[in-house]
Amino acid sequence: MERKGEPTFRESVDLMFNRAVKLMDLSPGLEQKIRVCNSTYTVRFGVRLRGKIETFTGYRSVHSEHMEPVKGGIRYALSVNQDEVEALAALMTYKCALVETPFGGSKGGLCIDPRAWEEDELEQITRRFAYELIKRDLIHPAQNVPAPDMGTGEREMAWIADQYMRMNTTDINGRACVTGKPPHAGGIQGRVEATGRGVQYALREFFRQSEDKAKAGLSGGLDGKRIVVQGLGNVGYHAAKFLSEEDGCKITAVIERDGALVDDKGLNIEDIRQWMVKHGGSIKGYPQATLVEDGASLLEAECDILIPAAMEGVIHRENAPRIKAPLIIEAANGPITFGGDEILRQKGCVIIPDMYANAGGVTVSYFEWVKNLSHIRFGRMQRRAEESRHQMLVDELERLSADKGLGWTLSPGFKDKYLRGAGELELVRSGLDDTMRTAYQAMREVWHSRGDVDDLRTAAYIVSIGRVSLAYQSKGL
Ligand code: GLU
C-alpha cells in the first residue's frame, strides 16, 4: 500500500537496510549486490472460468540466491504488486539469515481476491499459476520452495505440491517443493500455528531480559500485560490465543477490517474466532465486547504491547506520533514504514522487528522441508527408546525407595509427563523455541555491545547482512 509522502514498501526496506550497512564495513559493491533483488518473474495467464477467460497476474521474485533453495510464501490479494513482492522477498533473505534457515529469499504473489472464487475455481487458478512457476524452476525442492502467506494456506500448498508431482513424476523429493502442506499431504505438525507460536516465544525471550524490558519501560513477566492485536488471521489469532491462554496476557483490543472489539478485562480470542468463522469473517455483532467502527484508531490505544499482525504500512508518519505502546512486536511483514519507525524510535518505543518476530513460519517450514527430504517423521526412531530409558529410571527410583523403605513418591503428574517421549509436535515446538531464543540473543548482542546501534531492527539487519555477506564471500564475490 502506497502512502503519500512516504517511500514505497520496497524503498522502506532498502532505507532500513542502508541505515544498517552504514554501520558495517562492507565494500560498496557487495553492499549493492546484497541490497538488490536478483530477479522478478511476472506471469499473466488465462483460466476459463464461469464460461469466459479470466486473466490473472502473478509474480515470483528472487531476492538473493546466496543459499539455495530460496524460500518465501505466496500471497493472494488484489493489492499484490511487484514493489510489494520484492520488498517481501528481501525481508525473506534477512529473515532466513537471522534464524539460520539455510535458504535465500524469495516471495510470490497473485493479484486475486480469493473470496471471490469457489474452491474448485481457486484450485484451477492455483494449479495454473503453479504450472507456470514449476516449468521455470521457480517452484523446485532444490531451487525455490514457496509456502503460505496472506490469502493462502494448507489447501493451496497441497495443490501446488500435487501439481509439481504430476509434472515431475520421478522426483522422489517432490513433496519438498513447497512447505505449509497439510500433515496428510507431507506437511508437519505445528506449521499452521508456527508464526503465532514464534511471536509468543519471541515475547517470552524478550521478557527474560531485564535490561531490554527496562528500555521499553516495562517490568515483570508477561502475566497481566495488556495487548492490542491487529488482525485475527492465522498469525494474529495464534499469537493472541497462546499469549492469553498460556501466558496470562490480556488482549484488550482486536482490530479487524470491519472495526475493533474492545474489552479492558480481556477478550476471549477463541470465541471471537469462532464468531468470525460463522459470520463470514466479520466481527460485527459479537455480543461479548464493544465494537469500535474506526478500528485503526485502536492502534493508538493505551497498552503494554502492540501486535500488528495484518499487513504492511499500517503504522506510518501520520499515526506514529499518537502510538502509546512502549513495545511493538511486528508479527506482520513491514507493518511500520521507515518514517513511522523513525518517529517511534525517537519516542523510545522498542520495536521487535518483523524479520525476527514472524520468523517462526519459515523456521517450521525448514523443519518440514528437512522432513520431506529425509522421508521420515521427526521422533519416529527415538520416541519409544527415550520412553524406555525414562521408564528404567523411574523403576529404579521406585525400587530403591521400596528396598530401603524410604517412602519416596513422585509428584502427581510427573510420571506421566516424564515418561512420555517427544512426538513430532513437541520436537517442532522445541526446535522453534531454540531458534527464537538463539536469534534473539544474536540480535541483542549487537544491540547492547555497540554504542552506535540503538534499536533491534538495525541490530537484526547487521546480523543478517553479516551472514549473507559471508556466504557471498565464500562464493568468490
Ligand atoms: N510467508 C511466511 C513469511 O513471510 C512464511 C515463509 C516460508 O515459510 O517460507 O515468513
Coordinates of C-alpha atoms and ligand atoms in Angstrom, one line a residue:
M1 CA 0.0 0.0 0.0
E2 CA 1.5 3.4 -1.0
R3 CA 1.1 6.3 1.4
K4 CA 1.6 9.9 0.3
G5 CA 4.9 11.4 1.2
E6 CA 6.3 8.1 2.3
P7 CA 8.6 5.7 0.5
T8 CA 7.1 2.5 -1.0
F9 CA 7.4 -0.7 0.9
R10 CA 10.5 -1.8 -1.1
E11 CA 12.1 1.6 -0.6
S12 CA 11.3 1.4 3.1
V13 CA 13.1 -1.9 3.3
D14 CA 16.1 -0.5 1.4
L15 CA 16.3 2.5 3.6
M16 CA 16.3 0.3 6.7
F17 CA 19.0 -1.8 5.0
N18 CA 21.0 1.3 4.3
R19 CA 20.8 2.5 7.8
A20 CA 22.4 -0.8 9.0
V21 CA 25.1 -1.1 6.3
K22 CA 26.3 2.4 7.1
L23 CA 27.4 0.9 10.4
M24 CA 29.1 -2.1 8.7
D25 CA 32.4 -2.5 6.9
L26 CA 31.2 -3.9 3.6
S27 CA 32.6 -2.9 0.2
P28 CA 30.1 -0.7 -1.7
G29 CA 29.9 -3.4 -4.5
L30 CA 29.0 -6.2 -2.1
E31 CA 26.5 -3.9 -0.3
Q32 CA 24.8 -3.1 -3.6
K33 CA 24.8 -6.8 -4.6
I34 CA 23.1 -7.8 -1.3
R35 CA 20.5 -5.0 -1.5
V36 CA 19.2 -5.6 -5.0
C37 CA 16.5 -8.1 -5.9
N38 CA 18.1 -10.6 -8.3
S39 CA 15.1 -11.2 -10.5
T40 CA 11.3 -10.9 -10.6
Y41 CA 9.3 -13.0 -12.9
T42 CA 5.9 -11.7 -13.9
V43 CA 3.3 -14.1 -15.4
R44 CA -0.1 -13.4 -17.0
F45 CA -2.1 -16.4 -17.6
G46 CA -5.7 -17.2 -18.6
V47 CA -8.1 -19.6 -16.9
R48 CA -11.5 -20.4 -18.4
L49 CA -14.0 -19.8 -15.5
R50 CA -17.7 -19.3 -15.5
G51 CA -17.8 -19.5 -19.3
K52 CA -15.2 -16.9 -20.0
I53 CA -11.4 -16.5 -20.0
E54 CA -10.1 -14.6 -16.9
T55 CA -6.6 -13.3 -17.0
F56 CA -4.5 -13.3 -13.8
T57 CA -1.2 -11.6 -13.0
G58 CA 1.3 -13.3 -10.7
Y59 CA 4.9 -12.7 -9.5
R60 CA 7.7 -14.8 -8.1
S61 CA 10.6 -12.6 -7.0
V62 CA 14.1 -14.0 -6.0
H63 CA 15.9 -11.5 -3.9
S64 CA 19.1 -13.4 -3.0
E65 CA 20.5 -16.8 -4.0
H66 CA 23.5 -16.8 -1.7
M67 CA 21.9 -20.1 -0.5
E68 CA 19.5 -22.3 -2.4
P69 CA 16.7 -23.2 -2.4
V70 CA 15.3 -19.7 -2.0
K71 CA 12.3 -19.5 0.3
G72 CA 9.2 -17.4 0.8
G73 CA 5.5 -17.5 0.7
I74 CA 2.9 -16.9 -2.0
R75 CA 0.3 -14.2 -1.3
Y76 CA -3.2 -14.0 -2.7
A77 CA -4.5 -10.4 -2.6
L78 CA -5.8 -7.8 -5.0
S79 CA -3.2 -5.4 -3.7
V80 CA -0.2 -7.6 -4.8
N81 CA 2.3 -5.8 -6.9
Q82 CA 5.9 -6.0 -7.9
D83 CA 7.2 -3.5 -5.4
E84 CA 5.5 -5.4 -2.6
V85 CA 6.7 -8.8 -3.7
E86 CA 10.2 -7.5 -4.0
A87 CA 10.1 -6.0 -0.5
L88 CA 8.8 -9.2 0.9
A89 CA 11.5 -11.3 -0.9
A90 CA 14.2 -9.0 0.6
L91 CA 12.8 -9.5 4.0
M92 CA 12.8 -13.3 3.5
T93 CA 16.6 -13.1 2.8
Y94 CA 17.3 -11.3 6.0
K95 CA 14.8 -13.4 8.0
C96 CA 16.3 -16.7 6.8
A97 CA 19.8 -15.5 7.6
L98 CA 18.8 -14.3 11.1
V99 CA 17.2 -17.5 12.2
E100 CA 19.7 -19.6 10.3
T101 CA 17.5 -21.5 7.9
P102 CA 19.7 -22.4 5.0
F103 CA 17.8 -20.5 2.4
G104 CA 18.0 -17.5 0.1
G105 CA 15.0 -15.1 0.0
S106 CA 12.0 -15.2 -2.4
K107 CA 8.3 -14.3 -2.4
G108 CA 5.4 -14.7 -4.7
G109 CA 2.1 -13.1 -5.2
L110 CA -1.1 -13.4 -7.3
C111 CA -3.4 -10.5 -7.8
I112 CA -6.7 -12.1 -6.8
D113 CA -9.4 -11.7 -4.3
P114 CA -9.5 -15.3 -3.0
R115 CA -13.0 -14.7 -1.5
A116 CA -14.4 -14.0 -5.0
W117 CA -13.9 -17.6 -6.2
E118 CA -15.3 -21.0 -5.3
E119 CA -12.9 -23.7 -4.1
D120 CA -12.8 -25.6 -7.4
E121 CA -12.1 -22.4 -9.3
L122 CA -9.3 -21.5 -6.8
E123 CA -7.8 -24.9 -7.4
Q124 CA -7.8 -24.4 -11.2
I125 CA -6.2 -20.9 -10.8
T126 CA -3.6 -22.2 -8.3
R127 CA -2.6 -25.2 -10.4
R128 CA -2.2 -23.0 -13.5
F129 CA -0.1 -20.4 -11.6
A130 CA 2.0 -23.3 -10.1
Y131 CA 2.4 -24.8 -13.6
E132 CA 3.8 -21.5 -14.9
L133 CA 6.3 -21.3 -12.0
I134 CA 7.2 -25.0 -12.0
K135 CA 8.1 -25.1 -15.6
R136 CA 10.7 -22.3 -15.0
D137 CA 12.1 -24.0 -11.8
L138 CA 10.5 -21.2 -9.8
I139 CA 9.0 -23.9 -7.7
H140 CA 11.5 -26.7 -7.1
P141 CA 12.7 -28.6 -4.0
A142 CA 16.3 -27.6 -4.6
Q143 CA 15.8 -24.2 -6.0
N144 CA 12.7 -22.4 -4.9
V145 CA 10.3 -23.5 -2.2
P146 CA 7.1 -21.5 -1.6
A147 CA 4.9 -21.5 1.5
P148 CA 1.7 -19.9 2.6
D149 CA 1.3 -16.2 3.1
M150 CA -1.7 -13.8 3.3
G151 CA -4.7 -15.4 1.5
T152 CA -3.2 -18.8 1.1
G153 CA -2.9 -21.8 3.4
E154 CA -2.5 -25.6 3.6
R155 CA -5.1 -26.2 0.9
E156 CA -3.2 -24.2 -1.8
M157 CA 0.1 -25.7 -0.8
A158 CA -1.3 -29.2 -1.2
W159 CA -2.5 -28.3 -4.7
I160 CA 0.9 -26.8 -5.6
A161 CA 2.7 -30.0 -4.3
D162 CA 0.4 -32.2 -6.3
Q163 CA 0.9 -30.1 -9.4
Y164 CA 4.7 -30.4 -9.0
M165 CA 4.5 -34.1 -8.6
R166 CA 2.2 -34.5 -11.7
M167 CA 4.9 -32.6 -13.7
N168 CA 7.9 -34.4 -12.1
T169 CA 6.6 -38.0 -11.5
T170 CA 10.1 -39.4 -10.8
D171 CA 11.3 -36.8 -8.4
I172 CA 11.5 -38.6 -5.1
N173 CA 11.9 -35.3 -3.2
G174 CA 8.9 -33.8 -5.0
R175 CA 7.0 -33.0 -1.8
A176 CA 9.8 -30.7 -0.6
C177 CA 8.9 -28.3 -3.4
V178 CA 6.6 -26.4 -1.1
T179 CA 6.0 -26.1 2.6
G180 CA 3.0 -25.4 4.7
K181 CA 1.2 -28.5 3.4
P182 CA -1.4 -30.3 5.5
P183 CA 0.1 -33.1 7.5
H184 CA -1.8 -35.7 5.4
A185 CA 0.0 -34.4 2.3
G186 CA 3.5 -34.3 3.6
G187 CA 3.2 -31.4 6.0
I188 CA 4.4 -31.2 9.6
Q189 CA 2.7 -30.8 12.9
G190 CA 2.8 -27.3 14.2
R191 CA 3.3 -25.4 10.9
V192 CA -0.1 -23.7 10.9
E193 CA 0.5 -22.3 14.4
A194 CA 4.2 -21.7 13.9
T195 CA 4.3 -17.9 13.1
G196 CA 2.0 -17.1 16.1
R197 CA 3.9 -19.5 18.3
G198 CA 7.1 -17.8 17.3
V199 CA 5.7 -14.4 18.3
Q200 CA 4.9 -15.9 21.7
Y201 CA 8.4 -17.4 22.1
A202 CA 9.9 -14.1 21.0
L203 CA 8.0 -12.2 23.6
R204 CA 8.9 -14.8 26.3
E205 CA 12.6 -14.3 25.4
F206 CA 12.3 -10.5 25.5
F207 CA 10.6 -10.7 28.9
R208 CA 13.5 -12.8 30.2
Q209 CA 15.9 -9.8 29.7
S210 CA 15.5 -7.2 32.4
E211 CA 17.7 -4.7 30.6
D212 CA 15.6 -5.0 27.4
K213 CA 12.3 -4.6 29.3
A214 CA 13.7 -1.6 31.0
K215 CA 14.4 0.1 27.7
A216 CA 10.6 -0.2 27.0
G217 CA 9.8 1.0 30.5
L218 CA 8.3 -2.4 31.3
S219 CA 8.9 -4.8 34.1
G220 CA 7.8 -8.2 35.4
G221 CA 6.7 -11.1 33.2
L222 CA 4.0 -11.4 30.5
D223 CA 1.3 -12.2 33.1
G224 CA -1.3 -9.4 33.1
K225 CA 0.3 -7.5 30.2
R226 CA -2.3 -5.6 28.1
I227 CA -2.1 -6.3 24.4
V228 CA -3.7 -4.8 21.3
V229 CA -3.7 -7.1 18.3
Q230 CA -4.3 -6.0 14.7
G231 CA -5.5 -8.9 12.6
L232 CA -7.0 -12.2 13.6
G233 CA -5.7 -14.1 10.6
N234 CA -3.5 -17.1 11.1
V235 CA -0.7 -15.2 12.7
G236 CA -2.6 -12.8 14.9
Y237 CA -5.1 -15.4 16.0
H238 CA -2.5 -17.9 17.2
A239 CA -0.3 -15.3 18.8
A240 CA -3.2 -13.7 20.7
K241 CA -4.7 -17.1 21.7
F242 CA -1.4 -18.5 23.1
L243 CA -0.4 -15.3 24.9
S244 CA -3.8 -15.0 26.6
E245 CA -4.4 -18.7 27.3
E246 CA -0.9 -19.7 28.3
D247 CA 1.0 -16.6 29.5
G248 CA -1.8 -14.7 31.3
C249 CA -1.8 -11.7 28.9
K250 CA -5.0 -9.6 28.5
I251 CA -6.0 -8.9 24.9
T252 CA -7.7 -5.6 25.4
A253 CA -8.5 -4.9 21.7
V254 CA -8.6 -6.8 18.5
I255 CA -8.6 -4.7 15.3
E256 CA -10.1 -6.3 12.2
R257 CA -11.0 -4.9 8.8
D258 CA -14.6 -4.1 9.8
G259 CA -13.8 -2.4 13.2
A260 CA -12.3 -3.3 16.5
L261 CA -13.5 -5.2 19.5
V262 CA -12.6 -3.8 22.9
D263 CA -12.7 -5.1 26.4
D264 CA -10.4 -3.9 29.2
K265 CA -10.9 -7.1 31.1
G266 CA -9.5 -9.1 28.2
L267 CA -11.1 -10.7 25.2
N268 CA -11.7 -14.4 24.6
I269 CA -9.8 -14.9 21.3
E270 CA -11.1 -18.4 20.6
D271 CA -14.7 -17.2 21.0
I272 CA -14.1 -14.3 18.6
R273 CA -12.5 -16.5 16.0
Q274 CA -15.5 -18.9 16.2
W275 CA -17.8 -16.0 15.7
M276 CA -15.8 -14.8 12.7
V277 CA -15.9 -18.3 11.1
K278 CA -19.7 -18.4 11.5
H279 CA -20.2 -14.8 10.2
G280 CA -18.2 -14.7 7.0
G281 CA -15.1 -13.3 8.7
S282 CA -16.8 -10.4 10.3
I283 CA -16.5 -9.3 14.0
K284 CA -19.7 -7.3 13.8
G285 CA -22.5 -8.3 16.2
Y286 CA -20.1 -10.2 18.5
P287 CA -22.0 -9.9 21.8
Q288 CA -19.2 -10.1 24.4
A289 CA -17.3 -6.9 23.6
T290 CA -17.7 -3.3 22.5
L291 CA -17.4 -2.6 18.8
V292 CA -15.4 0.5 17.6
E293 CA -16.2 1.3 14.0
D294 CA -12.9 3.1 13.4
G295 CA -10.8 0.0 14.1
A296 CA -7.4 1.6 13.2
S297 CA -7.8 4.2 16.0
L298 CA -7.2 1.3 18.4
L299 CA -3.6 1.1 17.2
E300 CA -3.2 4.3 19.3
A301 CA -4.8 2.8 22.5
E302 CA -3.0 2.6 25.8
C303 CA -1.5 -0.9 26.2
D304 CA 1.8 -2.6 27.1
I305 CA 2.3 -4.5 23.8
L306 CA 1.0 -3.7 20.3
I307 CA 1.0 -6.6 17.8
P308 CA 0.4 -5.5 14.2
A309 CA -0.4 -8.9 12.6
A310 CA -2.3 -7.8 9.5
M311 CA -0.3 -6.1 6.7
E312 CA 2.4 -3.7 5.8
G313 CA 2.4 0.1 6.2
V314 CA -0.3 0.4 8.9
I315 CA 1.9 2.4 11.3
H316 CA 3.3 5.4 9.4
R317 CA 4.4 9.0 9.8
E318 CA 0.9 10.2 10.4
N319 CA -0.3 7.9 13.2
A320 CA 3.1 7.1 14.8
P321 CA 3.3 10.2 17.0
R322 CA 0.0 9.1 18.6
I323 CA 1.0 5.5 19.3
K324 CA 1.3 4.8 23.0
A325 CA 2.5 1.2 23.2
P326 CA 6.0 1.1 24.7
L327 CA 6.6 -2.2 22.9
I328 CA 5.6 -3.2 19.4
I329 CA 6.2 -6.7 18.0
E330 CA 5.9 -6.9 14.2
A331 CA 4.0 -10.1 13.6
A332 CA 3.2 -8.9 10.0
N333 CA 5.9 -8.1 7.5
G334 CA 6.7 -4.4 7.2
P335 CA 3.8 -3.0 9.4
I336 CA 5.8 0.1 10.2
T337 CA 7.1 2.4 7.5
F338 CA 10.6 3.8 7.5
G339 CA 9.1 7.2 8.6
G340 CA 7.0 5.6 11.3
D341 CA 9.9 3.7 12.6
E342 CA 12.0 6.8 13.0
I343 CA 9.3 8.6 15.0
L344 CA 8.7 5.6 17.3
R345 CA 12.4 5.2 18.0
Q346 CA 12.7 8.8 18.9
K347 CA 9.9 8.3 21.4
G348 CA 11.7 5.4 23.0
C349 CA 9.3 2.7 21.8
V350 CA 11.0 -0.7 21.5
I351 CA 10.2 -2.5 18.2
I352 CA 10.8 -6.2 17.9
P353 CA 11.3 -6.3 14.1
D354 CA 9.4 -8.4 11.6
M355 CA 12.3 -10.4 10.2
Y356 CA 12.8 -11.8 13.7
A357 CA 9.3 -11.7 15.2
N358 CA 7.5 -13.6 12.4
A359 CA 10.3 -16.0 11.5
G360 CA 8.5 -18.9 13.2
G361 CA 6.8 -19.7 10.0
V362 CA 9.9 -20.1 7.9
T363 CA 11.6 -21.9 10.7
V364 CA 9.0 -24.6 10.9
S365 CA 8.9 -24.6 7.0
Y366 CA 12.6 -25.5 7.3
F367 CA 11.7 -28.5 9.5
E368 CA 9.0 -29.6 7.1
W369 CA 11.4 -29.4 4.1
V370 CA 14.0 -31.5 6.1
K371 CA 11.3 -34.0 7.0
N372 CA 10.3 -34.3 3.3
L373 CA 13.9 -34.8 2.2
S374 CA 14.5 -37.4 4.9
H375 CA 11.2 -39.1 4.2
I376 CA 10.7 -39.8 7.9
R377 CA 8.6 -38.1 10.6
F378 CA 10.6 -36.4 13.4
G379 CA 10.7 -38.6 16.6
R380 CA 9.8 -41.8 14.9
M381 CA 13.1 -43.5 15.6
Q382 CA 13.8 -42.1 19.1
R383 CA 10.4 -41.7 20.8
R384 CA 10.0 -45.2 22.3
A385 CA 13.7 -45.6 23.1
E386 CA 13.5 -42.4 25.1
E387 CA 10.4 -43.6 26.9
S388 CA 12.0 -46.9 27.9
R389 CA 15.1 -45.2 29.3
H390 CA 12.9 -42.9 31.3
Q391 CA 10.9 -45.9 32.5
M392 CA 14.1 -47.6 33.6
L393 CA 15.0 -44.6 35.8
V394 CA 11.5 -44.3 37.3
D395 CA 11.5 -48.1 38.0
E396 CA 14.9 -47.8 39.6
L397 CA 13.9 -44.9 41.9
E398 CA 10.8 -46.8 42.9
R399 CA 12.8 -50.0 43.6
L400 CA 15.3 -48.1 45.7
S401 CA 12.6 -46.4 47.7
A402 CA 10.9 -49.7 48.4
D403 CA 14.1 -51.6 49.2
K404 CA 15.4 -49.0 51.6
G405 CA 12.0 -48.2 53.0
L406 CA 12.5 -44.5 52.0
G407 CA 8.8 -43.9 51.2
W408 CA 9.5 -41.7 48.2
T409 CA 6.6 -40.9 46.0
L410 CA 6.9 -39.0 42.7
S411 CA 4.8 -35.8 42.5
P412 CA 1.4 -36.3 40.8
G413 CA 1.6 -35.9 37.0
F414 CA 5.4 -36.2 37.0
K415 CA 5.5 -39.8 35.9
D416 CA 3.1 -39.3 33.0
K417 CA 4.9 -36.2 31.7
Y418 CA 8.4 -37.6 32.2
L419 CA 7.6 -41.0 30.7
R420 CA 6.1 -39.6 27.5
G421 CA 8.7 -39.4 24.7
A422 CA 8.6 -36.4 22.4
G423 CA 6.4 -36.6 19.3
E424 CA 6.7 -34.5 16.2
L425 CA 4.7 -31.5 17.6
E426 CA 6.8 -31.3 20.7
L427 CA 10.0 -31.6 18.7
V428 CA 8.9 -28.9 16.3
R429 CA 8.0 -26.5 19.2
S430 CA 11.3 -27.3 20.9
G431 CA 13.2 -26.5 17.7
L432 CA 11.2 -23.3 17.2
D433 CA 11.8 -22.2 20.8
D434 CA 15.5 -22.8 20.5
T435 CA 15.6 -20.9 17.2
M436 CA 13.7 -17.9 18.5
R437 CA 16.0 -17.7 21.6
T438 CA 19.2 -18.1 19.7
A439 CA 18.3 -15.5 17.1
Y440 CA 17.2 -13.0 19.8
Q441 CA 20.5 -13.4 21.6
A442 CA 22.4 -12.7 18.3
M443 CA 20.3 -9.5 17.8
R444 CA 20.6 -8.3 21.4
E445 CA 24.3 -8.9 21.4
V446 CA 24.7 -6.3 18.7
W447 CA 22.1 -4.0 20.2
H448 CA 23.9 -3.9 23.6
S449 CA 27.5 -4.2 22.6
R450 CA 27.7 -1.5 20.0
G451 CA 27.3 2.2 21.0
D452 CA 26.1 3.1 17.5
V453 CA 23.1 0.6 17.4
D454 CA 20.1 1.9 19.3
D455 CA 17.4 -0.4 18.1
L456 CA 16.7 -4.1 17.5
R457 CA 15.8 -3.7 13.8
T458 CA 19.2 -2.3 12.9
A459 CA 20.8 -5.0 15.1
A460 CA 18.8 -7.6 13.2
Y461 CA 19.9 -6.2 9.8
I462 CA 23.5 -6.2 10.9
V463 CA 23.4 -9.8 12.0
S464 CA 21.7 -10.9 8.8
I465 CA 23.7 -8.8 6.3
G466 CA 26.9 -10.1 8.0
R467 CA 25.8 -13.7 7.4
V468 CA 24.7 -13.1 3.8
S469 CA 28.0 -11.3 3.1
L470 CA 30.0 -14.2 4.5
A471 CA 28.0 -16.6 2.2
Y472 CA 28.8 -14.3 -0.8
Q473 CA 32.4 -14.1 0.1
S474 CA 32.8 -17.9 0.2
K475 CA 31.2 -18.0 -3.2
G476 CA 34.0 -15.8 -4.5
L477 CA 32.1 -12.5 -4.6
Ligands
GLU1 N1 5.1 -16.4 4.3 C1 5.8 -16.6 5.5 C2 6.8 -15.5 5.8 O1 6.6 -14.4 5.4 C3 6.4 -18.0 5.5 C4 7.5 -18.2 4.5 C5 8.0 -19.7 4.5 O2 7.6 -20.5 5.3 O3 8.8 -20.0 3.6 O4 7.7 -15.6 6.5

